Amino acid sequence: MRILQGIIACATIAIASAATAAVKMGEPAPPFELTLIDGTKVRSTELRGQVVVLNFWATWCGPCKAELPLLDNYYRLRKPNGLRVFAVATEDSLPASKLKPLFAAMAIPSARRIKGPFAAMGALPTNYIIDRAGVVRYAKAGAFDLDDLNTLLVPLLREPAP
């Protein structure tokens, strides 16, 4: 049974690695479509001209629990400057029905699904930042702190929309 679990874990990592291989920093972001927790869809083409953060998280992830309120507060402050943040719950999180109360209290839209090559990179949280021109400027596993957000996002938010 342990061998089977090991094979499944390796296959999952290989699939996530293959999916993120199409997402490269410094290159245009591949098309994606988010299905939000309320069922609405957001396509990457609709986000052009804004700075986008895709945050992959899970309810069991300690660093995610610390990062999510920080992202929410940052989003509230920077949304008028063209920032969009989407929290993408991984499949091993709670069901969407149990997440609804959490996201009712937050400004960040929550996605229950993403179509496209974006995925968690073997660790959570995983974050992607896409600039106003649609170029991937950041793609790494690990939680943001306030200094990270300011260092990475403020220059991008100051750039004019294409």
PDB file of C-alpha atoms in Angstrom:
ATOM      1  CA  MET A   1       0.000   0.000   0.000  1.00  0.00           C
ATOM      2  CA  ARG A   2       2.876   2.405   0.787  1.00  0.00           C
ATOM      3  CA  ILE A   3       4.369   1.769  -2.641  1.00  0.00           C
ATOM      4  CA  LEU A   4       1.059   2.665  -4.274  1.00  0.00           C
ATOM      5  CA  GLN A   5       0.820   5.857  -2.181  1.00  0.00           C
ATOM      6  CA  GLY A   6       4.372   6.771  -3.207  1.00  0.00           C
ATOM      7  CA  ILE A   7       3.569   6.230  -6.886  1.00  0.00           C
ATOM      8  CA  ILE A   8       0.449   8.376  -6.598  1.00  0.00           C
ATOM      9  CA  ALA A   9       2.388  11.153  -4.820  1.00  0.00           C
ATOM     10  CA  CYS A  10       5.117  11.108  -7.497  1.00  0.00           C
ATOM     11  CA  ALA A  11       2.519  11.175 -10.276  1.00  0.00           C
ATOM     12  CA  THR A  12       0.773  14.146  -8.652  1.00  0.00           C
ATOM     13  CA  ILE A  13       4.041  16.077  -8.417  1.00  0.00           C
ATOM     14  CA  ALA A  14       4.913  15.191 -12.025  1.00  0.00           C
ATOM     15  CA  ILE A  15       1.513  16.387 -13.249  1.00  0.00           C
ATOM     16  CA  ALA A  16       1.814  19.662 -11.293  1.00  0.00           C
ATOM     17  CA  SER A  17       5.361  20.160 -12.605  1.00  0.00           C
ATOM     18  CA  ALA A  18       4.254  19.526 -16.184  1.00  0.00           C
ATOM     19  CA  ALA A  19       1.350  21.933 -15.789  1.00  0.00           C
ATOM     20  CA  THR A  20       3.520  24.708 -14.398  1.00  0.00           C
ATOM     21  CA  ALA A  21       6.187  24.092 -17.038  1.00  0.00           C
ATOM     22  CA  ALA A  22       3.987  26.046 -19.452  1.00  0.00           C
ATOM     23  CA  VAL A  23       4.004  28.991 -17.011  1.00  0.00           C
ATOM     24  CA  LYS A  24       7.340  30.782 -17.292  1.00  0.00           C
ATOM     25  CA  MET A  25       8.454  33.978 -15.655  1.00  0.00           C
ATOM     26  CA  GLY A  26       9.104  36.760 -18.141  1.00  0.00           C
ATOM     27  CA  GLU A  27       6.751  35.254 -20.726  1.00  0.00           C
ATOM     28  CA  PRO A  28       3.088  35.936 -21.478  1.00  0.00           C
ATOM     29  CA  ALA A  29       0.758  34.144 -19.097  1.00  0.00           C
ATOM     30  CA  PRO A  30      -1.060  31.229 -20.695  1.00  0.00           C
ATOM     31  CA  PRO A  31      -4.840  31.676 -20.931  1.00  0.00           C
ATOM     32  CA  PHE A  32      -6.818  30.599 -17.880  1.00  0.00           C
ATOM     33  CA  GLU A  33     -10.369  30.612 -16.588  1.00  0.00           C
ATOM     34  CA  LEU A  34     -11.350  30.789 -12.928  1.00  0.00           C
ATOM     35  CA  THR A  35     -14.630  29.431 -11.619  1.00  0.00           C
ATOM     36  CA  LEU A  36     -15.379  31.442  -8.500  1.00  0.00           C
ATOM     37  CA  ILE A  37     -17.040  30.003  -5.435  1.00  0.00           C
ATOM     38  CA  ASP A  38     -20.353  31.605  -6.477  1.00  0.00           C
ATOM     39  CA  GLY A  39     -20.142  29.911  -9.897  1.00  0.00           C
ATOM     40  CA  THR A  40     -19.203  32.970 -11.959  1.00  0.00           C
ATOM     41  CA  LYS A  41     -16.338  32.659 -14.404  1.00  0.00           C
ATOM     42  CA  VAL A  42     -13.411  35.040 -14.840  1.00  0.00           C
ATOM     43  CA  ARG A  43     -11.212  34.716 -17.923  1.00  0.00           C
ATOM     44  CA  SER A  44      -7.646  35.929 -18.117  1.00  0.00           C
ATOM     45  CA  THR A  45      -8.561  38.155 -21.069  1.00  0.00           C
ATOM     46  CA  GLU A  46     -10.919  40.105 -18.758  1.00  0.00           C
ATOM     47  CA  LEU A  47      -8.021  40.889 -16.413  1.00  0.00           C
ATOM     48  CA  ARG A  48      -5.768  42.567 -18.966  1.00  0.00           C
ATOM     49  CA  GLY A  49      -4.530  45.936 -17.715  1.00  0.00           C
ATOM     50  CA  GLN A  50      -4.581  44.830 -14.070  1.00  0.00           C
ATOM     51  CA  VAL A  51      -1.958  43.263 -11.826  1.00  0.00           C
ATOM     52  CA  VAL A  52      -3.144  39.761 -10.942  1.00  0.00           C
ATOM     53  CA  VAL A  53      -2.127  37.509  -8.067  1.00  0.00           C
ATOM     54  CA  LEU A  54      -3.177  33.853  -8.219  1.00  0.00           C
ATOM     55  CA  ASN A  55      -2.790  32.379  -4.730  1.00  0.00           C
ATOM     56  CA  PHE A  56      -3.073  28.590  -4.359  1.00  0.00           C
ATOM     57  CA  TRP A  57      -3.843  27.601  -0.769  1.00  0.00           C
ATOM     58  CA  ALA A  58      -5.418  24.901   1.413  1.00  0.00           C
ATOM     59  CA  THR A  59      -7.365  24.999   4.658  1.00  0.00           C
ATOM     60  CA  TRP A  60      -4.852  22.694   6.371  1.00  0.00           C
ATOM     61  CA  CYS A  61      -1.817  24.828   5.384  1.00  0.00           C
ATOM     62  CA  GLY A  62      -0.407  26.863   8.299  1.00  0.00           C
ATOM     63  CA  PRO A  63       1.468  29.452   6.186  1.00  0.00           C
ATOM     64  CA  CYS A  64      -1.674  29.850   4.044  1.00  0.00           C
ATOM     65  CA  LYS A  65      -3.726  30.709   7.129  1.00  0.00           C
ATOM     66  CA  ALA A  66      -1.303  33.525   7.936  1.00  0.00           C
ATOM     67  CA  GLU A  67      -0.964  34.741   4.340  1.00  0.00           C
ATOM     68  CA  LEU A  68      -4.653  34.877   3.385  1.00  0.00           C
ATOM     69  CA  PRO A  69      -5.665  37.708   5.795  1.00  0.00           C
ATOM     70  CA  LEU A  70      -2.557  39.663   4.741  1.00  0.00           C
ATOM     71  CA  LEU A  71      -3.481  39.270   1.054  1.00  0.00           C
ATOM     72  CA  ASP A  72      -7.057  40.258   1.813  1.00  0.00           C
ATOM     73  CA  ASN A  73      -6.019  43.475   3.585  1.00  0.00           C
ATOM     74  CA  TYR A  74      -3.487  44.286   0.878  1.00  0.00           C
ATOM     75  CA  TYR A  75      -6.123  43.718  -1.807  1.00  0.00           C
ATOM     76  CA  ARG A  76      -8.572  46.041  -0.060  1.00  0.00           C
ATOM     77  CA  LEU A  77      -5.936  48.803  -0.028  1.00  0.00           C
ATOM     78  CA  ARG A  78      -4.562  48.301  -3.547  1.00  0.00           C
ATOM     79  CA  LYS A  79      -7.654  47.293  -5.522  1.00  0.00           C
ATOM     80  CA  PRO A  80      -8.239  50.929  -6.599  1.00  0.00           C
ATOM     81  CA  ASN A  81      -4.729  50.849  -8.123  1.00  0.00           C
ATOM     82  CA  GLY A  82      -5.596  47.900 -10.381  1.00  0.00           C
ATOM     83  CA  LEU A  83      -4.751  44.905  -8.175  1.00  0.00           C
ATOM     84  CA  ARG A  84      -6.779  41.704  -8.480  1.00  0.00           C
ATOM     85  CA  VAL A  85      -6.148  38.770  -6.133  1.00  0.00           C
ATOM     86  CA  PHE A  86      -7.772  35.356  -6.475  1.00  0.00           C
ATOM     87  CA  ALA A  87      -7.488  32.665  -3.810  1.00  0.00           C
ATOM     88  CA  VAL A  88      -7.611  29.257  -5.494  1.00  0.00           C
ATOM     89  CA  ALA A  89      -8.520  26.540  -2.996  1.00  0.00           C
ATOM     90  CA  THR A  90      -6.751  23.266  -3.709  1.00  0.00           C
ATOM     91  CA  GLU A  91      -8.780  20.093  -4.060  1.00  0.00           C
ATOM     92  CA  ASP A  92      -7.680  18.814  -0.663  1.00  0.00           C
ATOM     93  CA  SER A  93      -9.296  21.799   1.111  1.00  0.00           C
ATOM     94  CA  LEU A  94     -12.769  21.839   2.582  1.00  0.00           C
ATOM     95  CA  PRO A  95     -15.735  21.614   0.192  1.00  0.00           C
ATOM     96  CA  ALA A  96     -16.833  24.897  -1.396  1.00  0.00           C
ATOM     97  CA  SER A  97     -20.002  24.975   0.724  1.00  0.00           C
ATOM     98  CA  LYS A  98     -17.882  25.101   3.893  1.00  0.00           C
ATOM     99  CA  LEU A  99     -15.600  27.800   2.478  1.00  0.00           C
ATOM    100  CA  LYS A 100     -18.443  30.203   1.632  1.00  0.00           C
ATOM    101  CA  PRO A 101     -18.643  31.751   5.148  1.00  0.00           C
ATOM    102  CA  LEU A 102     -14.898  32.439   5.133  1.00  0.00           C
ATOM    103  CA  PHE A 103     -15.020  34.199   1.805  1.00  0.00           C
ATOM    104  CA  ALA A 104     -18.189  36.092   2.634  1.00  0.00           C
ATOM    105  CA  ALA A 105     -16.043  37.979   5.158  1.00  0.00           C
ATOM    106  CA  MET A 106     -13.169  38.547   2.723  1.00  0.00           C
ATOM    107  CA  ALA A 107     -12.766  40.886  -0.244  1.00  0.00           C
ATOM    108  CA  ILE A 108     -10.586  38.455  -2.217  1.00  0.00           C
ATOM    109  CA  PRO A 109     -12.632  36.394  -4.662  1.00  0.00           C
ATOM    110  CA  SER A 110     -12.210  32.682  -4.082  1.00  0.00           C
ATOM    111  CA  ALA A 111     -11.932  30.251  -6.957  1.00  0.00           C
ATOM    112  CA  ARG A 112     -12.950  26.656  -6.603  1.00  0.00           C
ATOM    113  CA  ARG A 113     -11.409  25.716  -9.940  1.00  0.00           C
ATOM    114  CA  ILE A 114      -8.944  26.991 -12.510  1.00  0.00           C
ATOM    115  CA  LYS A 115      -8.666  25.850 -16.121  1.00  0.00           C
ATOM    116  CA  GLY A 116      -5.226  26.341 -17.569  1.00  0.00           C
ATOM    117  CA  PRO A 117      -1.665  25.355 -16.743  1.00  0.00           C
ATOM    118  CA  PHE A 118      -1.506  27.117 -13.368  1.00  0.00           C
ATOM    119  CA  ALA A 119      -1.157  24.795 -10.359  1.00  0.00           C
ATOM    120  CA  ALA A 120       0.405  24.512  -6.923  1.00  0.00           C
ATOM    121  CA  MET A 121       4.165  23.956  -7.254  1.00  0.00           C
ATOM    122  CA  GLY A 122       4.671  21.038  -4.907  1.00  0.00           C
ATOM    123  CA  ALA A 123       4.172  23.239  -1.812  1.00  0.00           C
ATOM    124  CA  LEU A 124       1.549  25.612  -0.510  1.00  0.00           C
ATOM    125  CA  PRO A 125       0.967  28.405  -0.728  1.00  0.00           C
ATOM    126  CA  THR A 126       1.990  28.927  -4.345  1.00  0.00           C
ATOM    127  CA  ASN A 127       1.728  32.404  -5.867  1.00  0.00           C
ATOM    128  CA  TYR A 128       1.796  33.761  -9.396  1.00  0.00           C
ATOM    129  CA  ILE A 129       1.924  37.451 -10.273  1.00  0.00           C
ATOM    130  CA  ILE A 130       0.888  38.610 -13.744  1.00  0.00           C
ATOM    131  CA  ASP A 131       1.567  42.217 -14.743  1.00  0.00           C
ATOM    132  CA  ARG A 132      -0.748  44.626 -16.570  1.00  0.00           C
ATOM    133  CA  ALA A 133       0.588  43.479 -19.953  1.00  0.00           C
ATOM    134  CA  GLY A 134      -0.190  39.829 -19.148  1.00  0.00           C
ATOM    135  CA  VAL A 135       3.407  38.758 -18.449  1.00  0.00           C
ATOM    136  CA  VAL A 136       4.216  36.359 -15.598  1.00  0.00           C
ATOM    137  CA  ARG A 137       6.490  38.300 -13.261  1.00  0.00           C
ATOM    138  CA  TYR A 138       6.560  35.895 -10.285  1.00  0.00           C
ATOM    139  CA  ALA A 139       5.923  32.164  -9.872  1.00  0.00           C
ATOM    140  CA  LYS A 140       7.024  30.483  -6.646  1.00  0.00           C
ATOM    141  CA  ALA A 141       5.884  28.370  -3.741  1.00  0.00           C
ATOM    142  CA  GLY A 142       6.001  30.090  -0.369  1.00  0.00           C
ATOM    143  CA  ALA A 143       4.013  32.626   1.610  1.00  0.00           C
ATOM    144  CA  PHE A 144       4.257  36.367   1.066  1.00  0.00           C
ATOM    145  CA  ASP A 145       4.929  38.787   3.890  1.00  0.00           C
ATOM    146  CA  LEU A 146       4.201  42.514   3.720  1.00  0.00           C
ATOM    147  CA  ASP A 147       7.710  43.360   2.504  1.00  0.00           C
ATOM    148  CA  ASP A 148       7.366  40.807  -0.328  1.00  0.00           C
ATOM    149  CA  LEU A 149       4.038  42.285  -1.401  1.00  0.00           C
ATOM    150  CA  ASN A 150       5.381  45.827  -1.418  1.00  0.00           C
ATOM    151  CA  THR A 151       8.607  44.865  -3.209  1.00  0.00           C
ATOM    152  CA  LEU A 152       6.853  42.803  -5.884  1.00  0.00           C
ATOM    153  CA  LEU A 153       3.553  44.595  -6.402  1.00  0.00           C
ATOM    154  CA  VAL A 154       4.120  48.323  -5.891  1.00  0.00           C
ATOM    155  CA  PRO A 155       6.389  48.700  -8.958  1.00  0.00           C
ATOM    156  CA  LEU A 156       3.908  46.753 -11.088  1.00  0.00           C
ATOM    157  CA  LEU A 157       0.978  48.813  -9.847  1.00  0.00           C
ATOM    158  CA  ARG A 158       2.860  51.977 -10.805  1.00  0.00           C
ATOM    159  CA  GLU A 159       3.264  50.806 -14.414  1.00  0.00           C
ATOM    160  CA  PRO A 160       0.704  52.217 -16.841  1.00  0.00           C
ATOM    161  CA  ALA A 161      -1.853  49.871 -18.336  1.00  0.00           C
ATOM    162  CA  PRO A 162      -0.982  48.879 -21.931  1.00  0.00           C
TER     163      PRO A 162
END
